[in-house]
Amino acid sequence: DAGITQSPRHKVTETGTPVTLRCHQTENHRYMYWYRQDPGHGLRLIHYSYGVKDTDKGEVSDGYSVSRSKTEDFLLTLESATSSQTSVYFCAISDGTDTQYFGPGTRLTVL
Amino acid sequence: QKEVEQDPGPLSVPEGAIVSLNCTYSNSAFQYFMWYRQYSRKGPELLMYTYSSGNKEDGRFTAQVDKSSKYISLFIRDSQPSDSATYLCAMSAGSGGGNKLTFGTGTQLKVEL
């Protein structure tokens, strides 16, 4: 998985609780992305980062925030989890080309 | 209507068959095209990357882009059971890491013995 780890790999939480997912890379790539994958929708971009402290919204950013204080770490926070945020979350990295490399994913269930 | 359309399958073929996977798109600005393979409960892995129209071959895999028809294909020759996975097409309009990829929903392929 191109030196990308995600934690936790599985999480079950309750509606209304905050949740933070972590993506860690060892490739020193500048760009990092958070996607969610749902049946019938494919991969949809939530947020992305183009450098430390530089982030921007993707197409499904409502209810999510991100932070990047170090090159290697990109955090995704669900401020108050809802059942519609039950999904598989993937982190991806890029070295500045169009190709992105994905992590193993985090399976999140919101009850 | 989605920017990228991909038949979800499932597509079931016998071992050794030639497989054709396809995506259509509506955004004429797309110039960079990728195919990812995703095994069950794993992250997508990059399989093929092409720029603009034309063909690109890598072993048993051939990626084909027809920008005039807004149609891309992935061919798998001599398919193997290990090719059983979901195949995602992806595309972007510009070059560089800041450019966003638009994905198809994926086609599930099963290669049977």
mmCIF file of C-alpha atoms in Angstrom:
data_model
loop_
_atom_site.group_PDB
_atom_site.id
_atom_site.type_symbol
_atom_site.label_atom_id
_atom_site.label_comp_id
_atom_site.label_asym_id
_atom_site.label_seq_id
_atom_site.Cartn_x
_atom_site.Cartn_y
_atom_site.Cartn_z
ATOM 1 C CA ASP A 1 0.000 0.000 0.000
ATOM 2 C CA ALA A 2 2.794 2.412 -0.961
ATOM 3 C CA GLY A 3 3.842 3.186 2.633
ATOM 4 C CA ILE A 4 0.405 4.287 3.788
ATOM 5 C CA THR A 5 -1.254 3.153 6.982
ATOM 6 C CA GLN A 6 -4.673 4.008 8.313
ATOM 7 C CA SER A 7 -5.927 3.740 11.849
ATOM 8 C CA PRO A 8 -8.131 2.421 13.163
ATOM 9 C CA ARG A 9 -8.937 -0.197 10.536
ATOM 10 C CA HIS A 10 -12.386 -0.808 11.970
ATOM 11 C CA LYS A 11 -14.538 1.316 14.236
ATOM 12 C CA VAL A 12 -18.063 1.184 15.546
ATOM 13 C CA THR A 13 -19.398 4.320 17.147
ATOM 14 C CA GLU A 14 -22.665 5.921 18.144
ATOM 15 C CA THR A 15 -24.547 8.775 16.519
ATOM 16 C CA GLY A 16 -23.441 12.155 17.820
ATOM 17 C CA THR A 17 -19.943 11.182 18.908
ATOM 18 C CA PRO A 18 -16.834 12.723 17.347
ATOM 19 C CA VAL A 19 -14.539 10.366 15.443
ATOM 20 C CA THR A 20 -11.005 10.894 14.170
ATOM 21 C CA LEU A 21 -9.378 8.754 11.511
ATOM 22 C CA ARG A 22 -5.654 8.891 10.925
ATOM 23 C CA CYS A 23 -3.637 8.486 7.759
ATOM 24 C CA HIS A 24 0.124 8.116 8.002
ATOM 25 C CA GLN A 25 2.556 7.993 5.073
ATOM 26 C CA THR A 26 6.252 7.248 4.874
ATOM 27 C CA GLU A 27 6.697 8.433 1.258
ATOM 28 C CA ASN A 28 7.102 12.158 1.988
ATOM 29 C CA HIS A 29 4.458 12.948 -0.651
ATOM 30 C CA ARG A 30 3.050 16.449 -0.695
ATOM 31 C CA TYR A 31 -0.564 15.635 -1.517
ATOM 32 C CA MET A 32 -2.933 13.648 0.657
ATOM 33 C CA TYR A 33 -6.618 12.861 0.180
ATOM 34 C CA TRP A 34 -9.557 11.452 2.065
ATOM 35 C CA TYR A 35 -12.261 9.531 0.179
ATOM 36 C CA ARG A 36 -15.311 7.603 1.173
ATOM 37 C CA GLN A 37 -16.533 4.594 -0.768
ATOM 38 C CA ASP A 38 -20.187 3.586 -0.828
ATOM 39 C CA PRO A 39 -22.101 1.132 -3.031
ATOM 40 C CA GLY A 40 -23.472 2.852 -6.112
ATOM 41 C CA HIS A 41 -21.366 5.969 -5.543
ATOM 42 C CA GLY A 42 -17.823 4.774 -5.922
ATOM 43 C CA LEU A 43 -15.025 6.830 -4.422
ATOM 44 C CA ARG A 44 -15.913 10.386 -3.505
ATOM 45 C CA LEU A 45 -13.433 12.997 -2.365
ATOM 46 C CA ILE A 46 -14.052 14.456 1.096
ATOM 47 C CA HIS A 47 -11.037 16.720 1.630
ATOM 48 C CA TYR A 48 -7.510 16.951 0.386
ATOM 49 C CA SER A 49 -4.247 18.578 1.409
ATOM 50 C CA TYR A 50 -1.523 20.100 -0.741
ATOM 51 C CA GLY A 51 0.914 20.714 2.078
ATOM 52 C CA VAL A 52 1.265 21.157 5.797
ATOM 53 C CA LYS A 53 -1.653 23.236 7.050
ATOM 54 C CA ASP A 54 -2.981 23.590 3.470
ATOM 55 C CA THR A 55 -6.285 21.832 2.918
ATOM 56 C CA ASP A 56 -9.330 22.169 0.716
ATOM 57 C CA LYS A 57 -12.811 20.697 0.388
ATOM 58 C CA GLY A 58 -13.889 17.937 -1.914
ATOM 59 C CA GLU A 59 -17.356 17.092 -3.190
ATOM 60 C CA VAL A 60 -18.744 15.594 0.054
ATOM 61 C CA SER A 61 -17.111 17.675 2.796
ATOM 62 C CA ASP A 62 -20.177 18.531 4.921
ATOM 63 C CA GLY A 63 -19.831 17.077 8.424
ATOM 64 C CA TYR A 64 -16.096 16.455 8.043
ATOM 65 C CA SER A 65 -12.984 18.423 8.935
ATOM 66 C CA VAL A 66 -9.308 17.695 8.388
ATOM 67 C CA SER A 67 -5.959 18.727 9.728
ATOM 68 C CA ARG A 68 -2.393 18.283 8.582
ATOM 69 C CA SER A 69 0.245 19.459 11.019
ATOM 70 C CA LYS A 70 3.019 17.231 9.647
ATOM 71 C CA THR A 71 3.808 16.027 6.128
ATOM 72 C CA GLU A 72 3.265 12.413 7.097
ATOM 73 C CA ASP A 73 -0.075 12.689 8.910
ATOM 74 C CA PHE A 74 -3.534 13.653 7.649
ATOM 75 C CA LEU A 75 -6.429 13.449 10.083
ATOM 76 C CA LEU A 76 -10.115 13.231 9.198
ATOM 77 C CA THR A 77 -12.618 14.195 11.901
ATOM 78 C CA LEU A 78 -16.324 13.532 11.891
ATOM 79 C CA GLU A 79 -17.492 16.286 14.180
ATOM 80 C CA SER A 80 -20.728 14.568 15.203
ATOM 81 C CA ALA A 81 -21.097 11.193 13.528
ATOM 82 C CA THR A 82 -24.353 10.318 11.769
ATOM 83 C CA SER A 83 -25.567 7.026 10.311
ATOM 84 C CA SER A 84 -25.116 8.445 6.801
ATOM 85 C CA GLN A 85 -21.381 8.552 7.496
ATOM 86 C CA THR A 86 -21.215 4.788 7.795
ATOM 87 C CA SER A 87 -18.792 3.975 5.022
ATOM 88 C CA VAL A 88 -15.331 2.777 4.111
ATOM 89 C CA TYR A 89 -12.805 5.613 4.266
ATOM 90 C CA PHE A 90 -9.656 5.603 2.170
ATOM 91 C CA CYS A 91 -6.649 7.825 2.382
ATOM 92 C CA ALA A 92 -4.564 8.427 -0.736
ATOM 93 C CA ILE A 93 -1.266 10.159 -1.450
ATOM 94 C CA SER A 94 0.316 11.688 -4.523
ATOM 95 C CA ASP A 95 3.776 12.946 -5.353
ATOM 96 C CA GLY A 96 2.452 15.653 -7.667
ATOM 97 C CA THR A 97 1.570 13.527 -10.654
ATOM 98 C CA ASP A 98 -1.995 12.490 -11.456
ATOM 99 C CA THR A 99 -1.567 9.066 -9.935
ATOM 100 C CA GLN A 100 -2.780 8.484 -6.417
ATOM 101 C CA TYR A 101 -1.877 5.592 -4.123
ATOM 102 C CA PHE A 102 -4.362 4.328 -1.622
ATOM 103 C CA GLY A 103 -4.188 3.059 1.916
ATOM 104 C CA PRO A 104 -5.920 -0.099 3.188
ATOM 105 C CA GLY A 105 -9.074 1.713 4.359
ATOM 106 C CA THR A 106 -11.033 2.198 7.562
ATOM 107 C CA ARG A 107 -14.431 0.594 7.923
ATOM 108 C CA LEU A 108 -16.629 2.884 10.028
ATOM 109 C CA THR A 109 -20.062 1.975 11.349
ATOM 110 C CA VAL A 110 -22.210 4.629 13.024
ATOM 111 C CA LEU A 111 -25.080 3.162 15.018
ATOM 112 C CA GLN B 1 -26.148 12.152 -14.685
ATOM 113 C CA LYS B 2 -22.731 11.142 -13.414
ATOM 114 C CA GLU B 3 -19.602 12.473 -15.060
ATOM 115 C CA VAL B 4 -18.220 8.939 -15.332
ATOM 116 C CA GLU B 5 -20.392 5.904 -16.018
ATOM 117 C CA GLN B 6 -19.285 2.343 -15.462
ATOM 118 C CA ASP B 7 -21.326 -0.847 -15.607
ATOM 119 C CA PRO B 8 -21.230 -2.371 -12.117
ATOM 120 C CA GLY B 9 -21.455 -5.965 -13.335
ATOM 121 C CA PRO B 10 -20.890 -8.509 -11.976
ATOM 122 C CA LEU B 11 -19.062 -9.863 -14.985
ATOM 123 C CA SER B 12 -18.283 -13.564 -14.863
ATOM 124 C CA VAL B 13 -15.869 -15.141 -17.374
ATOM 125 C CA PRO B 14 -14.032 -18.468 -17.674
ATOM 126 C CA GLU B 15 -10.311 -18.636 -17.046
ATOM 127 C CA GLY B 16 -8.316 -17.723 -20.144
ATOM 128 C CA ALA B 17 -10.979 -15.437 -21.592
ATOM 129 C CA ILE B 18 -10.325 -11.918 -22.857
ATOM 130 C CA VAL B 19 -12.064 -9.401 -20.637
ATOM 131 C CA SER B 20 -13.205 -5.959 -21.744
ATOM 132 C CA LEU B 21 -14.046 -3.351 -19.111
ATOM 133 C CA ASN B 22 -15.327 0.069 -20.106
ATOM 134 C CA CYS B 23 -16.153 3.554 -18.906
ATOM 135 C CA THR B 24 -17.828 6.471 -20.599
ATOM 136 C CA TYR B 25 -17.515 10.063 -19.499
ATOM 137 C CA SER B 26 -19.092 13.396 -20.267
ATOM 138 C CA ASN B 27 -16.403 15.946 -19.354
ATOM 139 C CA SER B 28 -14.347 16.683 -22.465
ATOM 140 C CA ALA B 29 -11.659 18.286 -20.265
ATOM 141 C CA PHE B 30 -10.511 14.902 -18.949
ATOM 142 C CA GLN B 31 -7.050 14.115 -20.291
ATOM 143 C CA TYR B 32 -5.547 11.667 -17.801
ATOM 144 C CA PHE B 33 -7.046 8.216 -17.412
ATOM 145 C CA MET B 34 -6.369 5.507 -14.893
ATOM 146 C CA TRP B 35 -7.504 2.029 -14.024
ATOM 147 C CA TYR B 36 -7.414 0.765 -10.472
ATOM 148 C CA ARG B 37 -7.922 -2.781 -9.253
ATOM 149 C CA GLN B 38 -9.531 -3.336 -5.878
ATOM 150 C CA TYR B 39 -9.639 -6.694 -4.151
ATOM 151 C CA SER B 40 -12.357 -7.310 -1.605
ATOM 152 C CA ARG B 41 -11.771 -5.346 1.615
ATOM 153 C CA LYS B 42 -8.563 -3.795 0.267
ATOM 154 C CA GLY B 43 -7.579 -0.365 -1.018
ATOM 155 C CA PRO B 44 -7.524 0.374 -4.766
ATOM 156 C CA GLU B 45 -4.178 -0.220 -6.460
ATOM 157 C CA LEU B 46 -3.093 1.565 -9.598
ATOM 158 C CA LEU B 47 -3.035 -0.724 -12.618
ATOM 159 C CA MET B 48 -2.703 1.484 -15.688
ATOM 160 C CA TYR B 49 -2.180 5.178 -16.417
ATOM 161 C CA THR B 50 -2.604 6.819 -19.814
ATOM 162 C CA TYR B 51 -2.568 10.337 -21.140
ATOM 163 C CA SER B 52 -4.927 11.492 -23.912
ATOM 164 C CA SER B 53 -5.985 9.099 -26.671
ATOM 165 C CA GLY B 54 -4.278 5.883 -27.656
ATOM 166 C CA ASN B 55 -3.294 2.508 -26.309
ATOM 167 C CA LYS B 56 -0.945 1.406 -23.565
ATOM 168 C CA GLU B 57 0.066 -2.169 -22.911
ATOM 169 C CA ASP B 58 1.522 -3.720 -19.765
ATOM 170 C CA GLY B 59 1.773 -7.490 -19.752
ATOM 171 C CA ARG B 60 -1.703 -8.964 -20.045
ATOM 172 C CA PHE B 61 -3.350 -5.551 -19.636
ATOM 173 C CA THR B 62 -4.108 -3.003 -22.357
ATOM 174 C CA ALA B 63 -5.663 0.385 -21.691
ATOM 175 C CA GLN B 64 -7.353 2.168 -24.545
ATOM 176 C CA VAL B 65 -8.633 5.742 -24.677
ATOM 177 C CA ASP B 66 -10.892 7.194 -27.361
ATOM 178 C CA LYS B 67 -11.380 10.861 -26.499
ATOM 179 C CA SER B 68 -13.541 11.517 -29.547
ATOM 180 C CA SER B 69 -16.106 9.036 -28.215
ATOM 181 C CA LYS B 70 -15.384 9.787 -24.525
ATOM 182 C CA TYR B 71 -14.817 6.095 -23.989
ATOM 183 C CA ILE B 72 -12.050 4.201 -22.242
ATOM 184 C CA SER B 73 -11.419 0.480 -22.028
ATOM 185 C CA LEU B 74 -9.282 -1.987 -20.155
ATOM 186 C CA PHE B 75 -8.581 -5.339 -21.789
ATOM 187 C CA ILE B 76 -7.294 -8.306 -19.835
ATOM 188 C CA ARG B 77 -5.870 -11.176 -21.878
ATOM 189 C CA ASP B 78 -5.639 -14.756 -20.637
ATOM 190 C CA SER B 79 -7.665 -13.886 -17.560
ATOM 191 C CA GLN B 80 -6.788 -15.670 -14.317
ATOM 192 C CA PRO B 81 -8.762 -16.325 -11.115
ATOM 193 C CA SER B 82 -6.380 -13.872 -9.426
ATOM 194 C CA ASP B 83 -7.840 -11.138 -11.676
ATOM 195 C CA SER B 84 -11.141 -11.458 -9.809
ATOM 196 C CA ALA B 85 -11.621 -8.017 -8.303
ATOM 197 C CA THR B 86 -13.451 -4.755 -8.811
ATOM 198 C CA TYR B 87 -11.967 -2.502 -11.488
ATOM 199 C CA LEU B 88 -12.351 1.245 -11.124
ATOM 200 C CA CYS B 89 -11.734 3.768 -13.856
ATOM 201 C CA ALA B 90 -10.585 7.242 -12.861
ATOM 202 C CA MET B 91 -9.817 10.406 -14.763
ATOM 203 C CA SER B 92 -8.716 13.993 -14.302
ATOM 204 C CA ALA B 93 -8.608 17.166 -16.303
ATOM 205 C CA GLY B 94 -5.174 18.445 -15.419
ATOM 206 C CA SER B 95 -1.740 17.430 -14.411
ATOM 207 C CA GLY B 96 -0.421 17.612 -10.899
ATOM 208 C CA GLY B 97 -1.233 16.279 -7.481
ATOM 209 C CA GLY B 98 -3.762 18.961 -6.738
ATOM 210 C CA ASN B 99 -6.008 17.830 -9.527
ATOM 211 C CA LYS B 100 -8.944 15.781 -8.408
ATOM 212 C CA LEU B 101 -9.760 12.374 -9.768
ATOM 213 C CA THR B 102 -13.279 11.438 -10.780
ATOM 214 C CA PHE B 103 -13.995 7.753 -10.345
ATOM 215 C CA GLY B 104 -16.423 5.347 -11.905
ATOM 216 C CA THR B 105 -18.394 3.163 -9.516
ATOM 217 C CA GLY B 106 -16.420 0.063 -10.476
ATOM 218 C CA THR B 107 -17.074 -3.190 -12.347
ATOM 219 C CA GLN B 108 -16.933 -6.417 -10.378
ATOM 220 C CA LEU B 109 -15.127 -9.169 -12.295
ATOM 221 C CA LYS B 110 -15.087 -12.858 -11.461
ATOM 222 C CA VAL B 111 -12.824 -15.227 -13.353
ATOM 223 C CA GLU B 112 -13.923 -18.805 -12.861
ATOM 224 C CA LEU B 113 -11.870 -21.996 -13.141
#
